[in-house]
PDB file of C-alpha atoms in Angstrom:
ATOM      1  CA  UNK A   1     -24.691 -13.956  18.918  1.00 40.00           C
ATOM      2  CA  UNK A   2     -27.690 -14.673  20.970  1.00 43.00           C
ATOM      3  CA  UNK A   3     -30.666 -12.147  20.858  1.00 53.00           C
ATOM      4  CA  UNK A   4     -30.728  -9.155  18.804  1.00 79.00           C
ATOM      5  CA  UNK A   5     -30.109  -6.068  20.606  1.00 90.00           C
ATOM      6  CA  UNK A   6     -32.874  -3.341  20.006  1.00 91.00           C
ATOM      7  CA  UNK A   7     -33.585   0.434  20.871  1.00 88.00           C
ATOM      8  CA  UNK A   8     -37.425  -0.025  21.377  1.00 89.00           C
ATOM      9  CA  UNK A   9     -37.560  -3.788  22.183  1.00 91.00           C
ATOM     10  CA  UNK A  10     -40.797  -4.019  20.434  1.00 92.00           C
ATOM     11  CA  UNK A  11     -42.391  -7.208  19.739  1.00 90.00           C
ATOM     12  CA  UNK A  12     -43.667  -6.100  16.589  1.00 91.00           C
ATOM     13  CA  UNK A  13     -40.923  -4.341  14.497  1.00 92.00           C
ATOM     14  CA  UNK A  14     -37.195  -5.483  13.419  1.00 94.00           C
ATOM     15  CA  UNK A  15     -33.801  -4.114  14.304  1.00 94.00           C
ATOM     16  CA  UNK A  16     -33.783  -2.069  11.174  1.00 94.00           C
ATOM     17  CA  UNK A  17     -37.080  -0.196  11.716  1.00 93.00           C
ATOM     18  CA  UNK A  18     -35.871   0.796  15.257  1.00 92.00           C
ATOM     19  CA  UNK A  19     -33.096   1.549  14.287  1.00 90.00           C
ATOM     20  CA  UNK A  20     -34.262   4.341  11.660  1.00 88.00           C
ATOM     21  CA  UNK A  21     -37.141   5.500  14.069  1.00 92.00           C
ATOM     22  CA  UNK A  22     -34.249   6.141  16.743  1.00 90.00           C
ATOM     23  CA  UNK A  23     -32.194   7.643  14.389  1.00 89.00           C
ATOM     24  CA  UNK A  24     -35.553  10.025  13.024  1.00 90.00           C
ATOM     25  CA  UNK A  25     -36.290  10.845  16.537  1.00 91.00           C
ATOM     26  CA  UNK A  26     -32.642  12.186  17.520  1.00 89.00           C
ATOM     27  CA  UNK A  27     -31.520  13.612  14.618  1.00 90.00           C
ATOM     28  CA  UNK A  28     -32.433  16.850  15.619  1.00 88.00           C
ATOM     29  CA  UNK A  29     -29.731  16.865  18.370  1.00 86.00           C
ATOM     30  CA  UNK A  30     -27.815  14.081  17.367  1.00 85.00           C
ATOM     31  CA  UNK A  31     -24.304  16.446  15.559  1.00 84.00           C
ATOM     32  CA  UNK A  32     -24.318  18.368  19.266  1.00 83.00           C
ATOM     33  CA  UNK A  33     -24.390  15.379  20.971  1.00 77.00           C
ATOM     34  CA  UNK A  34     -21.919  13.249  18.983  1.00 75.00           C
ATOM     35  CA  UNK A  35     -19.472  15.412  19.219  1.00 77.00           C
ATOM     36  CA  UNK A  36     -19.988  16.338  23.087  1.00 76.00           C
ATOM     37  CA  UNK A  37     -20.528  12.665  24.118  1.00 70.00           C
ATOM     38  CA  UNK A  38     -17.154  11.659  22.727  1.00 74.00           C
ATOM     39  CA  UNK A  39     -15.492  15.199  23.151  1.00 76.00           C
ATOM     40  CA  UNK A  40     -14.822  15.524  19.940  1.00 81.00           C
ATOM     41  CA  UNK A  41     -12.360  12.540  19.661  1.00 90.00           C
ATOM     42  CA  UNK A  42     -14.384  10.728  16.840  1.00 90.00           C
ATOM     43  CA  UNK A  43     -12.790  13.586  15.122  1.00 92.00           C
ATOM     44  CA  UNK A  44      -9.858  12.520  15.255  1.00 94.00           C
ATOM     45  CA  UNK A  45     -11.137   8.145  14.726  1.00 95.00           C
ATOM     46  CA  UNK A  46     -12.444   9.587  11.221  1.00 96.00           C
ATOM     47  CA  UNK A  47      -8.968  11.626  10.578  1.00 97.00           C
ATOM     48  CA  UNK A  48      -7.425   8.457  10.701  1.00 97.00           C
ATOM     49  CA  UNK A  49      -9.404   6.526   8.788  1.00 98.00           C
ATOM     50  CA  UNK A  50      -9.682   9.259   6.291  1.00 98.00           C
ATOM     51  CA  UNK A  51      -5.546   8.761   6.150  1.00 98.00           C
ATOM     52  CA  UNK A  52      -5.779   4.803   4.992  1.00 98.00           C
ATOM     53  CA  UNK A  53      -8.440   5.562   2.437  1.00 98.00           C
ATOM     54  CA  UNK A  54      -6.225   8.139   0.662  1.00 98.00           C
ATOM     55  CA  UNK A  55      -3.711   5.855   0.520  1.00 97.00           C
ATOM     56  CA  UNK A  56      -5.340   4.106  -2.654  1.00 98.00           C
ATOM     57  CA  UNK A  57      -6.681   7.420  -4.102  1.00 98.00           C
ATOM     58  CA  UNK A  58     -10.184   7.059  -4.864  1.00 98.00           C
ATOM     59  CA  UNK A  59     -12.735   8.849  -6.875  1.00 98.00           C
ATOM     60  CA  UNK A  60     -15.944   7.051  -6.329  1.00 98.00           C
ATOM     61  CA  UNK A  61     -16.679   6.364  -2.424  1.00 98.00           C
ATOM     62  CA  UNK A  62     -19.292   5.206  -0.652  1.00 98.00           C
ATOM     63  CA  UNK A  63     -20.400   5.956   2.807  1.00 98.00           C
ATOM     64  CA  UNK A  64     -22.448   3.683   4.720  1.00 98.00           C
ATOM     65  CA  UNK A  65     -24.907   4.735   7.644  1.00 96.00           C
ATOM     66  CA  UNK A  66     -23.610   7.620   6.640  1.00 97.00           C
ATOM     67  CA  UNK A  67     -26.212   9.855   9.119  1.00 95.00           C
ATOM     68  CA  UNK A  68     -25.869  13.656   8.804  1.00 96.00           C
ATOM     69  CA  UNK A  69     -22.406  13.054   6.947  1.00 97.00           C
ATOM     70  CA  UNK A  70     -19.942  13.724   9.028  1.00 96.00           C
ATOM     71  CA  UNK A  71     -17.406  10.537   7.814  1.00 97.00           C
ATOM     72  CA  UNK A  72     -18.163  11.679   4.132  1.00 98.00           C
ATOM     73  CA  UNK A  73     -17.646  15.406   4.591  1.00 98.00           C
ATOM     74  CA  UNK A  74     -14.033  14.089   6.222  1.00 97.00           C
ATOM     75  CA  UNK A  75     -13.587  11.836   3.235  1.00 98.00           C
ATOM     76  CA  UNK A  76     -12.984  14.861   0.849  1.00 98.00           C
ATOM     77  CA  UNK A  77      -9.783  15.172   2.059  1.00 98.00           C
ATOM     78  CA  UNK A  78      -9.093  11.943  -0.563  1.00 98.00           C
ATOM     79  CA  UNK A  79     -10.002  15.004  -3.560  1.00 97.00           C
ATOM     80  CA  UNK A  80     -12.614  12.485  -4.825  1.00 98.00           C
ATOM     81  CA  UNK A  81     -15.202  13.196  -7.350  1.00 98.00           C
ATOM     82  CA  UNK A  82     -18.212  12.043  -5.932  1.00 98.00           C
ATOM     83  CA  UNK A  83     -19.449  10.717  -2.634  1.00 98.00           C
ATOM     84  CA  UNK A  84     -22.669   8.712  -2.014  1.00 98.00           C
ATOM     85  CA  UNK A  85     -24.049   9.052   1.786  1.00 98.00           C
ATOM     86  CA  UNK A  86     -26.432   6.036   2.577  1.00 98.00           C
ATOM     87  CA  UNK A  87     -28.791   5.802   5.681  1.00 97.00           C
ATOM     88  CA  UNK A  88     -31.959   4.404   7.075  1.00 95.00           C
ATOM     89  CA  UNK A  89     -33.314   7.328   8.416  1.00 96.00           C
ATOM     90  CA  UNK A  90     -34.409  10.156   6.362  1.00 96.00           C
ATOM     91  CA  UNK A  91     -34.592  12.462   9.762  1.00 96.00           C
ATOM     92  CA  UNK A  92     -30.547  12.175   9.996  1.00 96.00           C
ATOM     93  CA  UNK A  93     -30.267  12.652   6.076  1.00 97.00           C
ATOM     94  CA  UNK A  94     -32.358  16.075   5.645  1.00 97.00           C
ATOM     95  CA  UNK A  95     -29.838  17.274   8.632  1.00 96.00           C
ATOM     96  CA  UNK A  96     -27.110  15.802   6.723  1.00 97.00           C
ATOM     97  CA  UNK A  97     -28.302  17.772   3.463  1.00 98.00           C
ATOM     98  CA  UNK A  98     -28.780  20.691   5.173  1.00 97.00           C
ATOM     99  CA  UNK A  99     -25.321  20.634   6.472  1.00 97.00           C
ATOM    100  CA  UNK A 100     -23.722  19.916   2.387  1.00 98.00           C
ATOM    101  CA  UNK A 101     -25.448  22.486   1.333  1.00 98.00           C
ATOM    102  CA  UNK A 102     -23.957  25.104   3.926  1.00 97.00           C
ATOM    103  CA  UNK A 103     -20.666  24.164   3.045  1.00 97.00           C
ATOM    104  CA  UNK A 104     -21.045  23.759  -0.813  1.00 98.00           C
ATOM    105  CA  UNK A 105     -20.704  19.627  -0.687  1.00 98.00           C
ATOM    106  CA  UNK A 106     -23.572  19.318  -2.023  1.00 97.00           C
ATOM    107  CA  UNK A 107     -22.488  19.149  -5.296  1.00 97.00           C
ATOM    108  CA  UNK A 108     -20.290  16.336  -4.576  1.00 98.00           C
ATOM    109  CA  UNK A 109     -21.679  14.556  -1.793  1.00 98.00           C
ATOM    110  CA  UNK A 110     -25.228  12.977  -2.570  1.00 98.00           C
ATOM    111  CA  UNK A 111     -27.350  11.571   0.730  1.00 98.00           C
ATOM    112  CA  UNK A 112     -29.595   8.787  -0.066  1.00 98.00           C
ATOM    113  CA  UNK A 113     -32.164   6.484   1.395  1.00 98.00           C
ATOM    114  CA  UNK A 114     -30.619   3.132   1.366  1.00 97.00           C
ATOM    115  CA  UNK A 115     -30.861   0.035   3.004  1.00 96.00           C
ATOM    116  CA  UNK A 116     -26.580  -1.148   3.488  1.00 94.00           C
ATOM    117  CA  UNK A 117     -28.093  -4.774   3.312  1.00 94.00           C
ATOM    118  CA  UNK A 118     -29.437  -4.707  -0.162  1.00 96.00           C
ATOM    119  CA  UNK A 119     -27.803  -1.762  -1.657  1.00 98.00           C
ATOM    120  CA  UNK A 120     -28.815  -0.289  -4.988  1.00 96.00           C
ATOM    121  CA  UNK A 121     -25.695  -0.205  -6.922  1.00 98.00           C
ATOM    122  CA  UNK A 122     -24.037  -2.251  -9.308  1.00 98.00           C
ATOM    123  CA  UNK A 123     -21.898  -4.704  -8.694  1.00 98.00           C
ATOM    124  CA  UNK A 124     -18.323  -3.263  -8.277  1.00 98.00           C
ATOM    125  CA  UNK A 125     -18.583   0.085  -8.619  1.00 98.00           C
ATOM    126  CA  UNK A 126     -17.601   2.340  -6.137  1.00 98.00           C
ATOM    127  CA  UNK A 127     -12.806   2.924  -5.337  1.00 98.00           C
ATOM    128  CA  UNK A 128     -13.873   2.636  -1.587  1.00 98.00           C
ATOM    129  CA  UNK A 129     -16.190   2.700   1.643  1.00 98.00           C
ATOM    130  CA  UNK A 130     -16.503   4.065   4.592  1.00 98.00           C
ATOM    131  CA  UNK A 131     -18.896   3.280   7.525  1.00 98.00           C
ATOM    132  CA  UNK A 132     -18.378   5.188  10.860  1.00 96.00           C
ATOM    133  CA  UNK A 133     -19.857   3.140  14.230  1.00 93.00           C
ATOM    134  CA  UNK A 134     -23.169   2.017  11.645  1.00 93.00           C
ATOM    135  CA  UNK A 135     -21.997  -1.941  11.296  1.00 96.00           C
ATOM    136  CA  UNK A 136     -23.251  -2.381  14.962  1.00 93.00           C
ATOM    137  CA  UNK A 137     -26.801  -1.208  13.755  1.00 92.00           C
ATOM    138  CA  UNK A 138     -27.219  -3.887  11.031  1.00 94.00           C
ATOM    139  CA  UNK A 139     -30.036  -6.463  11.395  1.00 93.00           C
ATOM    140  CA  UNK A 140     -27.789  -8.991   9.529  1.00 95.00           C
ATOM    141  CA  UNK A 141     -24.024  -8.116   9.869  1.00 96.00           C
ATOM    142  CA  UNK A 142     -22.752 -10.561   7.129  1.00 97.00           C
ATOM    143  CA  UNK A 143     -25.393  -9.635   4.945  1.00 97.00           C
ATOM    144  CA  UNK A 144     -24.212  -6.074   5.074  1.00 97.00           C
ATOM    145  CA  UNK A 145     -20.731  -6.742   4.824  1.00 98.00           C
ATOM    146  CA  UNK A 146     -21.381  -8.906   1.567  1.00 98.00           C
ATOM    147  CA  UNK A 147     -23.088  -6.006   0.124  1.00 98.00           C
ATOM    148  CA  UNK A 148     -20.778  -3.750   0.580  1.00 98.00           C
ATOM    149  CA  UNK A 149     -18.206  -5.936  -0.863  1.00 98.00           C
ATOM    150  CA  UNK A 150     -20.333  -6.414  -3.674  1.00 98.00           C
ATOM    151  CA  UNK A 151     -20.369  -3.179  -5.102  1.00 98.00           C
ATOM    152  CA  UNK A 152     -16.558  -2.369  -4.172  1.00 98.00           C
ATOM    153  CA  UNK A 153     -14.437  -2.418  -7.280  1.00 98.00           C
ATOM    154  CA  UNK A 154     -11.491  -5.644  -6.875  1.00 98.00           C
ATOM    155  CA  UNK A 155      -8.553  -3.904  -4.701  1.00 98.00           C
ATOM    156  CA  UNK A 156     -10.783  -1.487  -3.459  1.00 98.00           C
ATOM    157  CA  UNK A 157     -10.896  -0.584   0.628  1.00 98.00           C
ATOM    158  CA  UNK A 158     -13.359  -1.031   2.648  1.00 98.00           C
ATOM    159  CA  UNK A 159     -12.948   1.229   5.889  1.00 98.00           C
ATOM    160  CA  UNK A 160     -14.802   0.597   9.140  1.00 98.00           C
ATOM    161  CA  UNK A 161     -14.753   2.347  12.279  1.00 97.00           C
ATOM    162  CA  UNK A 162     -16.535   1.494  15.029  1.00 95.00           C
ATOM    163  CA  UNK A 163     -16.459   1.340  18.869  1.00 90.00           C
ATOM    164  CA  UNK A 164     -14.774  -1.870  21.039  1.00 91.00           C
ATOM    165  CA  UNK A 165     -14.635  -2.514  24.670  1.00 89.00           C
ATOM    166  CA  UNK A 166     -11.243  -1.199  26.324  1.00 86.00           C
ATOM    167  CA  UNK A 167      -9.461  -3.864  28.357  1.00 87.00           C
ATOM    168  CA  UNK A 168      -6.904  -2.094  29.855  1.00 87.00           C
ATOM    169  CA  UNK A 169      -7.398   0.062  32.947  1.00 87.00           C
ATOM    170  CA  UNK A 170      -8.018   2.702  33.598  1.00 87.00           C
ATOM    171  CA  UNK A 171      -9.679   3.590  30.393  1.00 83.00           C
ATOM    172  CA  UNK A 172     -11.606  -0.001  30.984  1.00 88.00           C
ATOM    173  CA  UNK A 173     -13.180   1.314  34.044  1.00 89.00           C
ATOM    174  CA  UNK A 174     -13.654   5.259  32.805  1.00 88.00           C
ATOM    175  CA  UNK A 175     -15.289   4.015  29.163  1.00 82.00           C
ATOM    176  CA  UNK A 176     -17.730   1.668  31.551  1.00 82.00           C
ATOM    177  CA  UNK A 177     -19.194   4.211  33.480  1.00 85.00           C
ATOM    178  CA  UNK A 178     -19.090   6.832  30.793  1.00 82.00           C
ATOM    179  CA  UNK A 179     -21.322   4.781  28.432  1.00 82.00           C
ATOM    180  CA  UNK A 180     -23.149   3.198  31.428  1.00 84.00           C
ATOM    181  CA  UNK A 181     -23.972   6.078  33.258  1.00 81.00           C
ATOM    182  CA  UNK A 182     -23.097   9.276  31.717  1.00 82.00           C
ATOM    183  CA  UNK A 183     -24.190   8.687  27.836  1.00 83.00           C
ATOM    184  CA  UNK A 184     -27.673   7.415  29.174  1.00 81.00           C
ATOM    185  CA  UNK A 185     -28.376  10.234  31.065  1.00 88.00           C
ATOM    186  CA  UNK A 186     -26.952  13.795  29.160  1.00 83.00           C
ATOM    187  CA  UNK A 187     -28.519  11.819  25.672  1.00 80.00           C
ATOM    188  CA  UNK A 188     -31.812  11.454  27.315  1.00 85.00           C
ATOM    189  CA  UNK A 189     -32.224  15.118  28.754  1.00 85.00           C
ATOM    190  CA  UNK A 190     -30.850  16.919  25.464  1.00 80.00           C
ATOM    191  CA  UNK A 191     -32.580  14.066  22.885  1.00 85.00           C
ATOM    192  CA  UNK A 192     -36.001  13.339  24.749  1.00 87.00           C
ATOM    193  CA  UNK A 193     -35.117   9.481  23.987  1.00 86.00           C
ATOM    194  CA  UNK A 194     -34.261   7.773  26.779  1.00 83.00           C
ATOM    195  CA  UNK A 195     -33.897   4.760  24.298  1.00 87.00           C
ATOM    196  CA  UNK A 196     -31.549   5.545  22.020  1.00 84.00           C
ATOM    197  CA  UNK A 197     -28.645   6.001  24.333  1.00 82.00           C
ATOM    198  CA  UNK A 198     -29.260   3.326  26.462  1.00 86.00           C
ATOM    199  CA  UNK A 199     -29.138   1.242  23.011  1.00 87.00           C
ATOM    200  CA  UNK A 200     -25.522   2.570  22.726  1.00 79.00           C
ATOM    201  CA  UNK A 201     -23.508   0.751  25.271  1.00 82.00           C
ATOM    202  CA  UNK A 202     -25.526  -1.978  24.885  1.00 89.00           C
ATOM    203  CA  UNK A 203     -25.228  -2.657  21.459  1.00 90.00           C
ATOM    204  CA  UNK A 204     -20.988  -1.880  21.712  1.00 86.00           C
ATOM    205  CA  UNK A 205     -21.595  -4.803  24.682  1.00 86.00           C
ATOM    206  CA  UNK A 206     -23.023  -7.402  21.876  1.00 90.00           C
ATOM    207  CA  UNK A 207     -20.988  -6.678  18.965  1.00 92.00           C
ATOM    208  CA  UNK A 208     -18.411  -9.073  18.105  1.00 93.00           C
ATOM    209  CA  UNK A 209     -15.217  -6.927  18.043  1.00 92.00           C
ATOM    210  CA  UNK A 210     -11.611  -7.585  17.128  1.00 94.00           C
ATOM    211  CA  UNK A 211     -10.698 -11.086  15.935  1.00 96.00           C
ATOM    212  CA  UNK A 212     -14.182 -11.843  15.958  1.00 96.00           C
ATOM    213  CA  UNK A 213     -14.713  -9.114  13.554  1.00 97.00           C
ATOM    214  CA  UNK A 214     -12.058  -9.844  11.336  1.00 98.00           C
ATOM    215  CA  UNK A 215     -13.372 -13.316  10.938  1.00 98.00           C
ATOM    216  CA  UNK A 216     -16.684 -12.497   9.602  1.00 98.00           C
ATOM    217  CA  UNK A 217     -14.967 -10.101   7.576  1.00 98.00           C
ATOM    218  CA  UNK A 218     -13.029 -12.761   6.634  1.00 98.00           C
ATOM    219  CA  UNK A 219     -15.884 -15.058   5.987  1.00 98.00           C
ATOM    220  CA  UNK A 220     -17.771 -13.137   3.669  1.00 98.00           C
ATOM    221  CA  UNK A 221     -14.646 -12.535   1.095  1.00 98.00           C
ATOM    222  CA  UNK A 222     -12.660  -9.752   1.951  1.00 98.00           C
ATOM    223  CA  UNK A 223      -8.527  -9.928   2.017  1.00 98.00           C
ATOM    224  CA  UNK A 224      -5.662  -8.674   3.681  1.00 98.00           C
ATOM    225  CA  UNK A 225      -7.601  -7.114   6.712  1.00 98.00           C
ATOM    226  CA  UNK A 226      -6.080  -5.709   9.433  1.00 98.00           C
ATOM    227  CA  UNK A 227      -7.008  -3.174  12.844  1.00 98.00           C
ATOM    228  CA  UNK A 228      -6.046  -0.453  14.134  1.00 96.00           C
ATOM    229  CA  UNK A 229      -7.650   0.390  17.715  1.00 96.00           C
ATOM    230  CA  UNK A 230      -7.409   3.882  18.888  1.00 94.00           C
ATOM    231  CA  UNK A 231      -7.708   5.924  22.099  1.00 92.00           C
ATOM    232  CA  UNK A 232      -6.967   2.937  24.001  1.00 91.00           C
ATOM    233  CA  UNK A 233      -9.336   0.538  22.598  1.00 92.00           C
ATOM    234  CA  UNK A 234     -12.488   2.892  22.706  1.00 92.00           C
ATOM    235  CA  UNK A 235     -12.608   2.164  19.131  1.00 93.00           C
ATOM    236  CA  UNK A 236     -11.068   0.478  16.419  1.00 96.00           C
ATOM    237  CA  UNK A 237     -10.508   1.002  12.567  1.00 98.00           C
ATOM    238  CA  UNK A 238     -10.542  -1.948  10.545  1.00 98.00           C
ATOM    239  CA  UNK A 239      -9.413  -2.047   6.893  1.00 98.00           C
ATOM    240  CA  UNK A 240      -9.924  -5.000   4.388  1.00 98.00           C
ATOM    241  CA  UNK A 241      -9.698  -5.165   0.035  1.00 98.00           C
ATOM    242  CA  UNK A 242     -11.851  -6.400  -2.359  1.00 98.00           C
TER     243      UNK A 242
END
């Protein structure tokens, strides 16, 4: 995969601790921007998703780099009883518990500190998981993907959604110079970090999408996988079993 793509590039710190410091330093901003970055499509990406998980009607889910919650608050459309959120940074989770709280979730939903690379569950535990564009973030991708197949129950989904690299034009050429240009420059005047959205397009540029993907997934145990991209490739859902 060559080298390790960073927010901060700092000699001194990991992936992960970037990662959670970028996250802590734009959380503030980070719902308005989502959803005016992607104009309110990822909307739509989690609707989807939200459609294949309720398929095998689960009670128990898990949501992985879950941030301020957005994925899990979509997820109780499945009726379950109880949702875990999981994240890094504590800066996106006080948002995120803020925002349960306002629309009485927070009785069901419950947003933890977690690390998705040594989770602290039991082993099969949870009917399901979700993780919305967070797989990209993880300092050891197979490590994380083991995990969370570790504490699915056998037959359970696991549901990931994250963002690819259009081939066709013209979205090719529009999604390009949107996250080149555009992301880069509206995330650094609203979030103050100039960083974090450069980070963006370049870690969608190193992640090993599609086929790729499904190979690791493959790798580390899971079955009957299969992908679903969306809005012309700007993302892509994939789906695999325990």
């Amino acid at each position: 995969m060559g080298t390790k793509v960073k927010p901060y590039n700092k000699e001194t710190s990991s992936k992960k601790e970037e990662v959670a410091e970028m996250f802590d330093n734009i959380s503030k901003r980070y719902d308005f921007l989502n959803h005016f970055l992607s104009m309110g499509i990822d909307k739509i990406w989690r609707k989807k998703a939200v459609k294949i998980l309720k398929k095998y009607n689960p009670k128990i889910i898990l949501d992985i780099a879950t941030g301020t919650g957005d994925f899990a608050i979509s997820a109780m459309k499945t009726k379950p009883t109880k949702i875990v959120g999981l994240d890094l940074s504590e800066g996106m989770l006080e948002v995120g518990r803020k925002k349960m709280k306002k629309k009485g979730l927070d009785n069901t939903i419950e947003m933890i500190q977690g690390d998705s690379e040594n989770l602290p569950f039991e082993n099969d535990y949870f009917d399901g998981f979700t993780v919305g564009f967070g797989v990209r973030n993880f300092e050891n991708l197979e490590k994380g993907l083991s995990e969370m197949l570790r504490v699915l129950k056998p037959g359970a989904p696991g549901i990931i959604l994250e963002f690819s690299k259009p081939k066709k034009f013209p979205v090719k050429q529009s999604f390009n110079f949107y996250s080149k240009y555009i992301i880069p420059k509206v995330g650094k005047s609203i979030s103050k970090d100039s960083a974090a959205y450069s980070y963006l397009p370049e870690s969608v540029a190193a992640f090993p999408e599609g086929q790729d993907f499904i190979s690791i997934m493959e790798k580390v145990g899971y079955k009957n996988i299969k992908a679903k991209t969306v809005s012309g490739g700007i993302a892509t859902i994939y789906h695999g079993e325990k």
